[in-house]
Amino acid sequence: MQNVRTRPEQNFIPNIKKAITEPENKNLIQTFTYFIVFLFFGFSNATLGLSLPTLATKVTKDVSQMGLIFTTKGLGGIIGSLVGGVLYDTPVLSKIPLNAHLFFSLSVLVLAYALFFIPLSTSYASLLSLTFIQGLGIGLINIGGNILLTRQHGKNVSKYALVQMCIVGLGSFLSPIVYGLSGLGILQMFTLWANFLALSSIIVSTWNFLTPAPRTIATEEIESTADSTTSDEISKSYLAVLVGVGLLGCVGIESGVSGLLYSYLTTSGMNLTPETFVSSFWLSYTLARLGSSILLQRGIRPQQLLQWSAIGCLGSLTLLMMFGQLSKYLLWIGIVSLSLSLASCYPMILSYPSSVMNLKVSGTLTSIMMVISSFGEVFVPALATTIGLRHFFVVLSGSFALVAFSMYSLFSFKLKPSMHAPIQTPRPTTATLVQQ
């Protein structure tokens, strides 16, 4: 009897179905759908800063009077982070992955809604309300993306979180380039990114509806192993505040650059192309984060990397304050070196308790860190527009002082032995009992 050979093309579709339904591959594909969202999130994140002069003219305000839009955006981000953290911990979203994915898609639509209507604003009040909704969507997306990545990948989440940050930076880098090459008006860019975000939301919800991933218990294991004594919880809360202060400084500089660097350059009086400087910052920022991950894999300690970053930030800000208005070349060098130095600060400070101190960080402590960091977006851009854009880099230096304070405090923080996660000793076997 002859064996009947099946042609390769006959097995192609079944093999594809088998590949995408394996749990590990499903998680990777779902993670890829999150990355699509964060790419367009990065695109839209830089658009508000690029459009600030145009929006000011549209609502009959001076650029120096537009700082309140960053305050409302930051407040929306704080509320979004708080509400999202609480909702994702409820049984409806924590025990049923499909509901969590649908809520994440709804969060993306909230941001898309704000971006679609921002260019249609004809009054300052309506613009403030829409930037608040924009911040609300940003807060929900940030907290949701971090939680979903943690549930998908557990202990391996750090490398995926780093890729996520790089993708956001890539979107912020490409946004000014797309604006310069597309020929579209800056207000039309809002509509463009709103449509792409809505499309990415449909992609996420559709894929995860068809292939919902199994829920992991990584978060529960981390929280259950945390020490419950009162003194240790107070110490951990204090540590979370120190980390949050450092993140506040990082977010303040990032939001200042994304929101006001373009306006600063257009009013500097120098013959330059603002889009080139903004894109250079975000390109350097993205490459530096990839480079920092390589350095860590090659054995560089996080403390050493943070020390290098602090020295680089201090030198860059000094250069920008003293010579930034004298030469566009020195201005470009200062901006790029600041980007290279700052890039690793946020992820390194955020992961410092777990990666260096070997602590199990609960969801509550993570919420404390993120909420404190959100205030950087509230105060730094508002302060810069209030005292004048000519003092822009002075304000950024004040924000960096918080980063430096956080680093020094973390380096000198002393842990109690009871604050470490308990060491699991193996249960003795019959052979070991006989030997004893």
CSV table of C-alpha atoms in Angstrom, one decimal:
chain,number,residue,atom,x,y,z
A,1,MET,CA,0.0,0.0,0.0
A,2,GLN,CA,1.5,3.4,-1.0
A,3,ASN,CA,2.0,6.1,1.5
A,4,VAL,CA,0.1,9.2,0.6
A,5,ARG,CA,2.3,12.3,1.1
A,6,THR,CA,0.6,15.5,1.9
A,7,ARG,CA,1.8,18.6,0.2
A,8,PRO,CA,3.4,21.4,2.3
A,9,GLU,CA,0.7,23.9,1.4
A,10,GLN,CA,-1.9,21.5,2.9
A,11,ASN,CA,-0.3,21.7,6.3
A,12,PHE,CA,0.4,25.4,6.2
A,13,ILE,CA,-3.0,26.7,7.6
A,14,PRO,CA,-3.1,24.1,10.4
A,15,ASN,CA,0.5,24.9,11.4
A,16,ILE,CA,-0.3,28.6,11.5
A,17,LYS,CA,-3.4,27.9,13.7
A,18,LYS,CA,-1.3,25.7,16.0
A,19,ALA,CA,1.4,28.3,16.3
A,20,ILE,CA,-0.8,31.2,17.2
A,21,THR,CA,-2.8,29.2,19.7
A,22,GLU,CA,0.2,28.1,21.8
A,23,PRO,CA,0.2,30.0,25.1
A,24,GLU,CA,3.7,31.5,24.7
A,25,ASN,CA,3.0,32.7,21.1
A,26,LYS,CA,-0.4,34.1,22.1
A,27,ASN,CA,1.3,36.2,24.8
A,28,LEU,CA,3.9,37.5,22.3
A,29,ILE,CA,1.3,38.4,19.7
A,30,GLN,CA,-0.8,40.1,22.4
A,31,THR,CA,2.2,42.0,23.5
A,32,PHE,CA,2.8,43.1,19.9
A,33,THR,CA,-0.7,44.5,19.8
A,34,TYR,CA,0.1,46.6,22.9
A,35,PHE,CA,3.3,47.8,21.2
A,36,ILE,CA,1.2,49.0,18.3
A,37,VAL,CA,-0.9,51.1,20.7
A,38,PHE,CA,2.3,52.6,22.3
A,39,LEU,CA,3.8,53.4,19.0
A,40,PHE,CA,0.9,55.7,18.1
A,41,PHE,CA,0.8,56.8,21.7
A,42,GLY,CA,4.3,58.1,21.3
A,43,PHE,CA,3.3,59.8,18.0
A,44,SER,CA,0.4,61.6,19.7
A,45,ASN,CA,2.4,62.4,22.8
A,46,ALA,CA,4.7,64.8,20.9
A,47,THR,CA,2.0,66.5,18.9
A,48,LEU,CA,0.7,68.7,21.7
A,49,GLY,CA,4.1,70.4,22.1
A,50,LEU,CA,4.4,70.9,18.3
A,51,SER,CA,0.9,72.5,18.1
A,52,LEU,CA,1.3,74.8,21.1
A,53,PRO,CA,1.9,78.0,19.1
A,54,THR,CA,-1.0,77.2,16.7
A,55,LEU,CA,-3.4,76.3,19.5
A,56,ALA,CA,-2.5,79.5,21.3
A,57,THR,CA,-3.4,81.5,18.3
A,58,LYS,CA,-6.6,79.6,17.8
A,59,VAL,CA,-7.9,80.3,21.3
A,60,THR,CA,-6.5,83.9,21.3
A,61,LYS,CA,-3.9,83.3,24.0
A,62,ASP,CA,-0.1,83.9,24.2
A,63,VAL,CA,2.1,80.9,24.5
A,64,SER,CA,3.2,82.0,27.9
A,65,GLN,CA,-0.5,81.7,29.0
A,66,MET,CA,-0.9,78.1,27.8
A,67,GLY,CA,0.8,76.4,30.7
A,68,LEU,CA,-2.5,75.5,32.3
A,69,ILE,CA,-3.2,72.9,29.6
A,70,PHE,CA,-0.2,70.9,30.9
A,71,THR,CA,-1.6,71.2,34.4
A,72,THR,CA,-5.0,69.8,33.4
A,73,LYS,CA,-3.3,67.1,31.3
A,74,GLY,CA,-1.2,66.1,34.3
A,75,LEU,CA,-4.2,66.1,36.6
A,76,GLY,CA,-6.0,63.8,34.2
A,77,GLY,CA,-3.0,61.5,34.2
A,78,ILE,CA,-3.0,61.3,38.0
A,79,ILE,CA,-6.7,60.5,38.1
A,80,GLY,CA,-6.3,58.0,35.2
A,81,SER,CA,-3.5,56.2,37.1
A,82,LEU,CA,-5.5,56.0,40.3
A,83,VAL,CA,-8.7,54.9,38.7
A,84,GLY,CA,-7.0,52.4,36.4
A,85,GLY,CA,-5.0,50.9,39.2
A,86,VAL,CA,-8.1,50.3,41.3
A,87,LEU,CA,-10.2,49.0,38.4
A,88,TYR,CA,-7.5,46.5,37.2
A,89,ASP,CA,-7.4,45.0,40.7
A,90,THR,CA,-11.1,44.3,40.8
A,91,PRO,CA,-12.2,40.7,40.2
A,92,VAL,CA,-14.0,41.7,37.0
A,93,LEU,CA,-10.7,42.9,35.3
A,94,SER,CA,-8.2,40.8,37.2
A,95,LYS,CA,-9.8,37.3,36.9
A,96,ILE,CA,-11.2,37.7,33.4
A,97,PRO,CA,-8.4,38.7,30.9
A,98,LEU,CA,-10.9,39.5,28.1
A,99,ASN,CA,-12.5,42.2,30.3
A,100,ALA,CA,-9.1,43.7,31.0
A,101,HIS,CA,-8.2,43.8,27.3
A,102,LEU,CA,-11.5,45.5,26.4
A,103,PHE,CA,-11.0,48.1,29.2
A,104,PHE,CA,-7.5,48.8,27.8
A,105,SER,CA,-9.0,49.3,24.3
A,106,LEU,CA,-11.6,51.6,25.8
A,107,SER,CA,-8.8,53.6,27.4
A,108,VAL,CA,-7.2,54.0,24.0
A,109,LEU,CA,-10.5,55.3,22.6
A,110,VAL,CA,-10.6,57.9,25.4
A,111,LEU,CA,-7.3,59.3,24.2
A,112,ALA,CA,-8.4,59.1,20.6
A,113,TYR,CA,-11.5,61.1,21.4
A,114,ALA,CA,-9.5,63.9,23.0
A,115,LEU,CA,-7.0,64.0,20.1
A,116,PHE,CA,-9.9,64.2,17.6
A,117,PHE,CA,-11.6,67.2,19.2
A,118,ILE,CA,-8.6,69.2,20.4
A,119,PRO,CA,-8.0,70.9,17.0
A,120,LEU,CA,-11.8,71.7,16.9
A,121,SER,CA,-11.6,73.7,20.2
A,122,THR,CA,-12.5,77.4,19.8
A,123,SER,CA,-12.2,78.4,23.4
A,124,TYR,CA,-9.6,78.0,26.1
A,125,ALA,CA,-12.1,76.3,28.5
A,126,SER,CA,-12.9,73.6,25.9
A,127,LEU,CA,-9.2,73.1,25.2
A,128,LEU,CA,-8.5,72.6,28.9
A,129,SER,CA,-11.3,70.1,29.3
A,130,LEU,CA,-10.0,68.1,26.3
A,131,THR,CA,-6.4,68.1,27.5
A,132,PHE,CA,-7.8,66.8,30.8
A,133,ILE,CA,-9.5,63.9,28.9
A,134,GLN,CA,-6.2,63.4,27.0
A,135,GLY,CA,-4.3,63.1,30.3
A,136,LEU,CA,-7.0,60.7,31.6
A,137,GLY,CA,-6.5,58.5,28.6
A,138,ILE,CA,-2.7,58.6,29.0
A,139,GLY,CA,-2.9,57.6,32.6
A,140,LEU,CA,-5.3,54.7,31.9
A,141,ILE,CA,-3.0,53.5,29.0
A,142,ASN,CA,0.2,53.7,31.1
A,143,ILE,CA,-1.2,51.8,34.1
A,144,GLY,CA,-3.0,49.3,31.9
A,145,GLY,CA,-0.1,48.6,29.7
A,146,ASN,CA,2.2,48.0,32.7
A,147,ILE,CA,-0.3,45.7,34.4
A,148,LEU,CA,-1.1,43.7,31.3
A,149,LEU,CA,2.6,43.2,30.4
A,150,THR,CA,3.2,42.0,34.0
A,151,ARG,CA,0.3,39.5,33.8
A,152,GLN,CA,1.5,38.3,30.4
A,153,HIS,CA,5.2,37.8,31.2
A,154,GLY,CA,5.6,37.7,35.0
A,155,LYS,CA,9.2,37.7,36.1
A,156,ASN,CA,10.4,38.4,32.5
A,157,VAL,CA,8.4,41.6,32.2
A,158,SER,CA,11.4,44.0,32.5
A,159,LYS,CA,12.7,43.4,29.0
A,160,TYR,CA,9.3,43.9,27.5
A,161,ALA,CA,8.8,47.0,29.5
A,162,LEU,CA,12.1,48.4,28.2
A,163,VAL,CA,11.0,47.6,24.6
A,164,GLN,CA,7.7,49.4,25.3
A,165,MET,CA,9.5,52.5,26.5
A,166,CYS,CA,11.7,52.4,23.4
A,167,ILE,CA,8.7,52.2,21.1
A,168,VAL,CA,7.1,55.2,22.8
A,169,GLY,CA,10.4,57.1,22.2
A,170,LEU,CA,10.4,56.0,18.6
A,171,GLY,CA,7.0,57.4,18.1
A,172,SER,CA,7.9,60.7,19.7
A,173,PHE,CA,11.0,60.8,17.4
A,174,LEU,CA,9.1,60.1,14.2
A,175,SER,CA,6.2,62.5,15.0
A,176,PRO,CA,8.1,65.8,14.1
A,177,ILE,CA,9.5,64.1,11.0
A,178,VAL,CA,6.1,62.9,9.8
A,179,TYR,CA,4.8,66.5,10.5
A,180,GLY,CA,7.6,68.0,8.4
A,181,LEU,CA,7.3,65.6,5.5
A,182,SER,CA,3.6,65.1,5.3
A,183,GLY,CA,2.6,68.6,4.4
A,184,LEU,CA,-0.3,68.4,6.8
A,185,GLY,CA,-1.2,71.1,9.2
A,186,ILE,CA,-0.3,70.5,12.8
A,187,LEU,CA,-3.9,70.4,13.8
A,188,GLN,CA,-4.6,67.8,11.2
A,189,MET,CA,-1.9,65.6,12.9
A,190,PHE,CA,-4.2,65.3,15.9
A,191,THR,CA,-6.9,63.8,13.7
A,192,LEU,CA,-4.4,61.5,12.0
A,193,TRP,CA,-3.2,60.1,15.3
A,194,ALA,CA,-6.7,59.8,16.7
A,195,ASN,CA,-7.7,57.7,13.8
A,196,PHE,CA,-4.6,55.4,14.1
A,197,LEU,CA,-5.2,55.1,17.9
A,198,ALA,CA,-8.8,54.1,17.2
A,199,LEU,CA,-7.6,51.5,14.7
A,200,SER,CA,-5.1,50.1,17.1
A,201,SER,CA,-7.8,49.8,19.8
A,202,ILE,CA,-9.9,47.8,17.4
A,203,ILE,CA,-6.8,45.5,16.6
A,204,VAL,CA,-6.2,44.9,20.4
A,205,SER,CA,-9.8,44.2,21.2
A,206,THR,CA,-10.4,42.0,18.2
A,207,TRP,CA,-7.3,39.9,18.6
A,208,ASN,CA,-7.8,39.4,22.4
A,209,PHE,CA,-11.5,38.7,21.9
A,210,LEU,CA,-10.5,35.8,19.5
A,211,THR,CA,-7.6,34.5,21.6
A,212,PRO,CA,-7.9,35.5,25.3
A,213,ALA,CA,-4.7,34.6,27.2
A,214,PRO,CA,-4.7,32.7,30.4
A,215,ARG,CA,-4.4,34.8,33.5
A,216,THR,CA,-1.1,34.6,35.3
A,217,ILE,CA,-0.6,34.7,39.1
A,218,ALA,CA,2.7,36.5,39.1
A,219,THR,CA,1.3,39.6,40.7
A,220,GLU,CA,-0.5,37.6,43.4
A,221,GLU,CA,2.7,35.7,44.2
A,222,ILE,CA,4.7,39.0,44.5
A,223,GLU,CA,2.1,40.5,46.8
A,224,SER,CA,1.7,37.4,48.9
A,225,THR,CA,5.4,37.2,49.7
A,226,ALA,CA,5.6,40.8,50.9
A,227,ASP,CA,6.3,41.3,54.6
A,228,SER,CA,3.3,42.4,56.5
A,229,THR,CA,4.9,44.0,59.6
A,230,THR,CA,3.9,47.6,60.2
A,231,SER,CA,7.5,49.0,60.5
A,232,ASP,CA,8.6,47.3,57.3
A,233,GLU,CA,5.5,48.5,55.4
A,234,ILE,CA,6.3,52.1,56.6
A,235,SER,CA,9.9,51.7,55.4
A,236,LYS,CA,8.7,50.3,52.0
A,237,SER,CA,6.3,53.2,51.7
A,238,TYR,CA,9.1,55.7,52.4
A,239,LEU,CA,11.2,53.9,49.7
A,240,ALA,CA,8.3,54.1,47.3
A,241,VAL,CA,8.1,57.9,47.9
A,242,LEU,CA,11.8,58.3,47.2
A,243,VAL,CA,11.5,56.4,44.0
A,244,GLY,CA,8.4,58.5,43.1
A,245,VAL,CA,10.3,61.7,43.7
A,246,GLY,CA,13.0,60.6,41.2
A,247,LEU,CA,10.4,59.6,38.7
A,248,LEU,CA,8.7,62.9,39.2
A,249,GLY,CA,11.9,64.7,38.2
A,250,CYS,CA,12.3,62.4,35.1
A,251,VAL,CA,8.7,62.9,34.0
A,252,GLY,CA,9.1,66.7,34.5
A,253,ILE,CA,12.0,66.9,32.2
A,254,GLU,CA,10.4,64.6,29.6
A,255,SER,CA,7.1,66.5,29.6
A,256,GLY,CA,9.0,69.8,29.5
A,257,VAL,CA,10.9,68.7,26.4
A,258,SER,CA,7.9,67.1,24.7
A,259,GLY,CA,5.6,70.0,25.5
A,260,LEU,CA,7.8,73.2,25.4
A,261,LEU,CA,11.1,72.5,23.6
A,262,TYR,CA,9.5,73.2,20.2
A,263,SER,CA,8.1,76.5,21.4
A,264,TYR,CA,11.4,77.4,23.1
A,265,LEU,CA,13.3,76.9,19.8
A,266,THR,CA,10.8,78.8,17.7
A,267,THR,CA,11.1,81.8,20.0
A,268,SER,CA,14.9,81.6,20.5
A,269,GLY,CA,15.7,83.9,17.6
A,270,MET,CA,18.3,81.5,16.2
A,271,ASN,CA,18.2,80.3,12.6
A,272,LEU,CA,17.4,76.6,13.1
A,273,THR,CA,14.9,73.9,12.3
A,274,PRO,CA,13.0,73.1,15.6
A,275,GLU,CA,11.7,69.7,14.3
A,276,THR,CA,15.3,68.5,13.8
A,277,PHE,CA,16.2,69.3,17.5
A,278,VAL,CA,13.1,67.6,18.8
A,279,SER,CA,13.6,64.5,16.7
A,280,SER,CA,17.3,64.4,17.7
A,281,PHE,CA,16.3,64.4,21.4
A,282,TRP,CA,13.8,61.5,21.0
A,283,LEU,CA,16.1,59.5,18.7
A,284,SER,CA,19.0,59.7,21.1
A,285,TYR,CA,16.6,58.9,23.9
A,286,THR,CA,15.4,55.7,22.3
A,287,LEU,CA,18.9,54.6,21.3
A,288,ALA,CA,20.3,55.3,24.8
A,289,ARG,CA,17.7,53.1,26.4
A,290,LEU,CA,18.6,50.3,24.1
A,291,GLY,CA,22.3,50.9,24.9
A,292,SER,CA,21.6,50.9,28.6
A,293,SER,CA,20.0,47.5,28.4
A,294,ILE,CA,23.1,46.2,26.6
A,295,LEU,CA,25.4,47.6,29.3
A,296,LEU,CA,23.3,46.0,32.0
A,297,GLN,CA,23.5,42.6,30.2
A,298,ARG,CA,27.3,43.0,30.1
A,299,GLY,CA,27.6,43.4,33.8
A,300,ILE,CA,27.4,47.1,34.4
A,301,ARG,CA,25.7,47.7,37.8
A,302,PRO,CA,22.6,49.8,37.9
A,303,GLN,CA,24.2,52.1,40.5
A,304,GLN,CA,27.1,52.8,38.2
A,305,LEU,CA,24.8,53.5,35.3
A,306,LEU,CA,22.8,55.9,37.4
A,307,GLN,CA,25.9,57.7,38.5
A,308,TRP,CA,27.0,58.1,34.9
A,309,SER,CA,23.6,59.4,34.0
A,310,ALA,CA,23.6,62.0,36.8
A,311,ILE,CA,27.0,63.3,35.7
A,312,GLY,CA,25.9,63.5,32.1
A,313,CYS,CA,22.6,65.3,33.0
A,314,LEU,CA,24.4,67.8,35.2
A,315,GLY,CA,27.0,68.6,32.5
A,316,SER,CA,24.4,68.9,29.8
A,317,LEU,CA,22.1,71.2,31.7
A,318,THR,CA,25.1,73.4,32.7
A,319,LEU,CA,26.0,73.6,29.0
A,320,LEU,CA,22.5,74.5,28.0
A,321,MET,CA,22.0,77.2,30.7
A,322,MET,CA,25.4,78.9,30.0
A,323,PHE,CA,25.9,78.6,26.3
A,324,GLY,CA,22.6,77.3,24.8
A,325,GLN,CA,21.5,80.7,23.6
A,326,LEU,CA,24.9,81.5,22.0
A,327,SER,CA,25.2,78.8,19.4
A,328,LYS,CA,22.8,76.5,17.8
A,329,TYR,CA,25.5,73.8,17.6
A,330,LEU,CA,26.2,74.0,21.3
A,331,LEU,CA,22.4,73.9,21.9
A,332,TRP,CA,22.1,70.8,19.8
A,333,ILE,CA,25.0,69.1,21.6
A,334,GLY,CA,23.4,69.9,25.0
A,335,ILE,CA,20.0,68.6,24.0
A,336,VAL,CA,21.4,65.3,22.6
A,337,SER,CA,23.7,64.8,25.6
A,338,LEU,CA,20.8,65.5,28.0
A,339,SER,CA,18.7,62.9,26.1
A,340,LEU,CA,21.5,60.3,26.2
A,341,SER,CA,22.1,60.9,30.0
A,342,LEU,CA,18.4,61.0,31.0
A,343,ALA,CA,17.2,58.0,29.1
A,344,SER,CA,18.2,55.3,31.6
A,345,CYS,CA,17.1,57.3,34.7
A,346,TYR,CA,13.4,56.5,34.7
A,347,PRO,CA,13.6,52.7,34.2
A,348,MET,CA,16.6,52.3,36.5
A,349,ILE,CA,15.0,54.3,39.3
A,350,LEU,CA,11.7,52.5,38.9
A,351,SER,CA,13.3,49.0,39.0
A,352,TYR,CA,15.8,49.9,41.7
A,353,PRO,CA,13.9,48.4,44.7
A,354,SER,CA,13.5,45.0,42.9
A,355,SER,CA,16.7,44.8,40.8
A,356,VAL,CA,19.2,46.2,43.4
A,357,MET,CA,17.5,45.8,46.8
A,358,ASN,CA,15.9,42.5,45.9
A,359,LEU,CA,12.5,43.6,47.3
A,360,LYS,CA,9.1,42.3,46.3
A,361,VAL,CA,7.2,45.4,45.2
A,362,SER,CA,3.5,45.2,45.6
A,363,GLY,CA,0.9,46.8,43.3
A,364,THR,CA,0.1,49.5,46.0
A,365,LEU,CA,3.7,50.6,46.2
A,366,THR,CA,3.9,50.8,42.4
A,367,SER,CA,0.8,53.0,42.4
A,368,ILE,CA,2.4,55.3,44.9
A,369,MET,CA,5.4,55.7,42.6
A,370,MET,CA,3.4,56.4,39.5
A,371,VAL,CA,1.0,58.8,41.1
A,372,ILE,CA,3.9,60.9,42.5
A,373,SER,CA,5.7,60.8,39.1
A,374,SER,CA,2.5,62.2,37.4
A,375,PHE,CA,2.9,65.5,39.3
A,376,GLY,CA,6.0,66.2,37.1
A,377,GLU,CA,3.7,66.7,34.1
A,378,VAL,CA,1.5,69.0,36.2
A,379,PHE,CA,4.1,71.4,37.6
A,380,VAL,CA,7.2,71.5,35.4
A,381,PRO,CA,5.6,72.7,32.1
A,382,ALA,CA,3.3,75.1,34.0
A,383,LEU,CA,6.2,76.6,35.9
A,384,ALA,CA,8.3,77.0,32.7
A,385,THR,CA,5.5,78.9,30.9
A,386,THR,CA,4.8,81.0,34.0
A,387,ILE,CA,8.3,82.3,34.6
A,388,GLY,CA,9.1,82.5,30.8
A,389,LEU,CA,10.5,80.2,28.2
A,390,ARG,CA,13.9,81.9,28.4
A,391,HIS,CA,14.4,80.2,31.7
A,392,PHE,CA,13.3,76.8,30.3
A,393,PHE,CA,16.5,75.0,31.1
A,394,VAL,CA,16.7,76.5,34.6
A,395,VAL,CA,13.3,74.8,35.3
A,396,LEU,CA,14.6,71.5,33.9
A,397,SER,CA,17.6,71.8,36.2
A,398,GLY,CA,15.3,72.2,39.1
A,399,SER,CA,13.5,69.0,38.0
A,400,PHE,CA,16.8,67.2,37.7
A,401,ALA,CA,17.6,68.2,41.3
A,402,LEU,CA,14.8,65.9,42.4
A,403,VAL,CA,16.3,63.1,40.4
A,404,ALA,CA,19.7,63.6,42.0
A,405,PHE,CA,18.1,63.7,45.5
A,406,SER,CA,16.3,60.5,44.8
A,407,MET,CA,19.5,58.8,43.6
A,408,TYR,CA,21.4,59.9,46.7
A,409,SER,CA,18.6,58.7,49.0
A,410,LEU,CA,18.3,55.4,47.3
A,411,PHE,CA,22.1,54.8,47.4
A,412,SER,CA,22.2,55.5,51.1
A,413,PHE,CA,18.9,53.6,52.0
A,414,LYS,CA,19.5,50.9,54.5
A,415,LEU,CA,17.3,47.8,54.4
A,416,LYS,CA,16.2,45.8,57.4
A,417,PRO,CA,16.8,42.0,57.1
A,418,SER,CA,13.1,41.4,57.5
A,419,MET,CA,12.3,43.5,54.5
A,420,HIS,CA,13.8,41.0,52.1
A,421,ALA,CA,11.6,38.4,50.5
A,422,PRO,CA,11.7,35.2,52.6
A,423,ILE,CA,14.1,32.5,51.3
A,424,GLN,CA,12.3,29.3,50.3
A,425,THR,CA,14.3,26.4,51.8
A,426,PRO,CA,13.8,23.0,50.1
A,427,ARG,CA,11.8,20.4,51.9
A,428,PRO,CA,14.1,17.6,53.1
A,429,THR,CA,13.9,14.4,51.2
A,430,THR,CA,14.1,10.8,52.5
A,431,ALA,CA,17.7,10.5,51.4
A,432,THR,CA,18.8,13.6,53.4
A,433,LEU,CA,16.9,12.4,56.4
A,434,VAL,CA,18.7,9.0,56.2
A,435,GLN,CA,22.1,10.8,55.9
A,436,GLN,CA,21.3,12.8,59.0
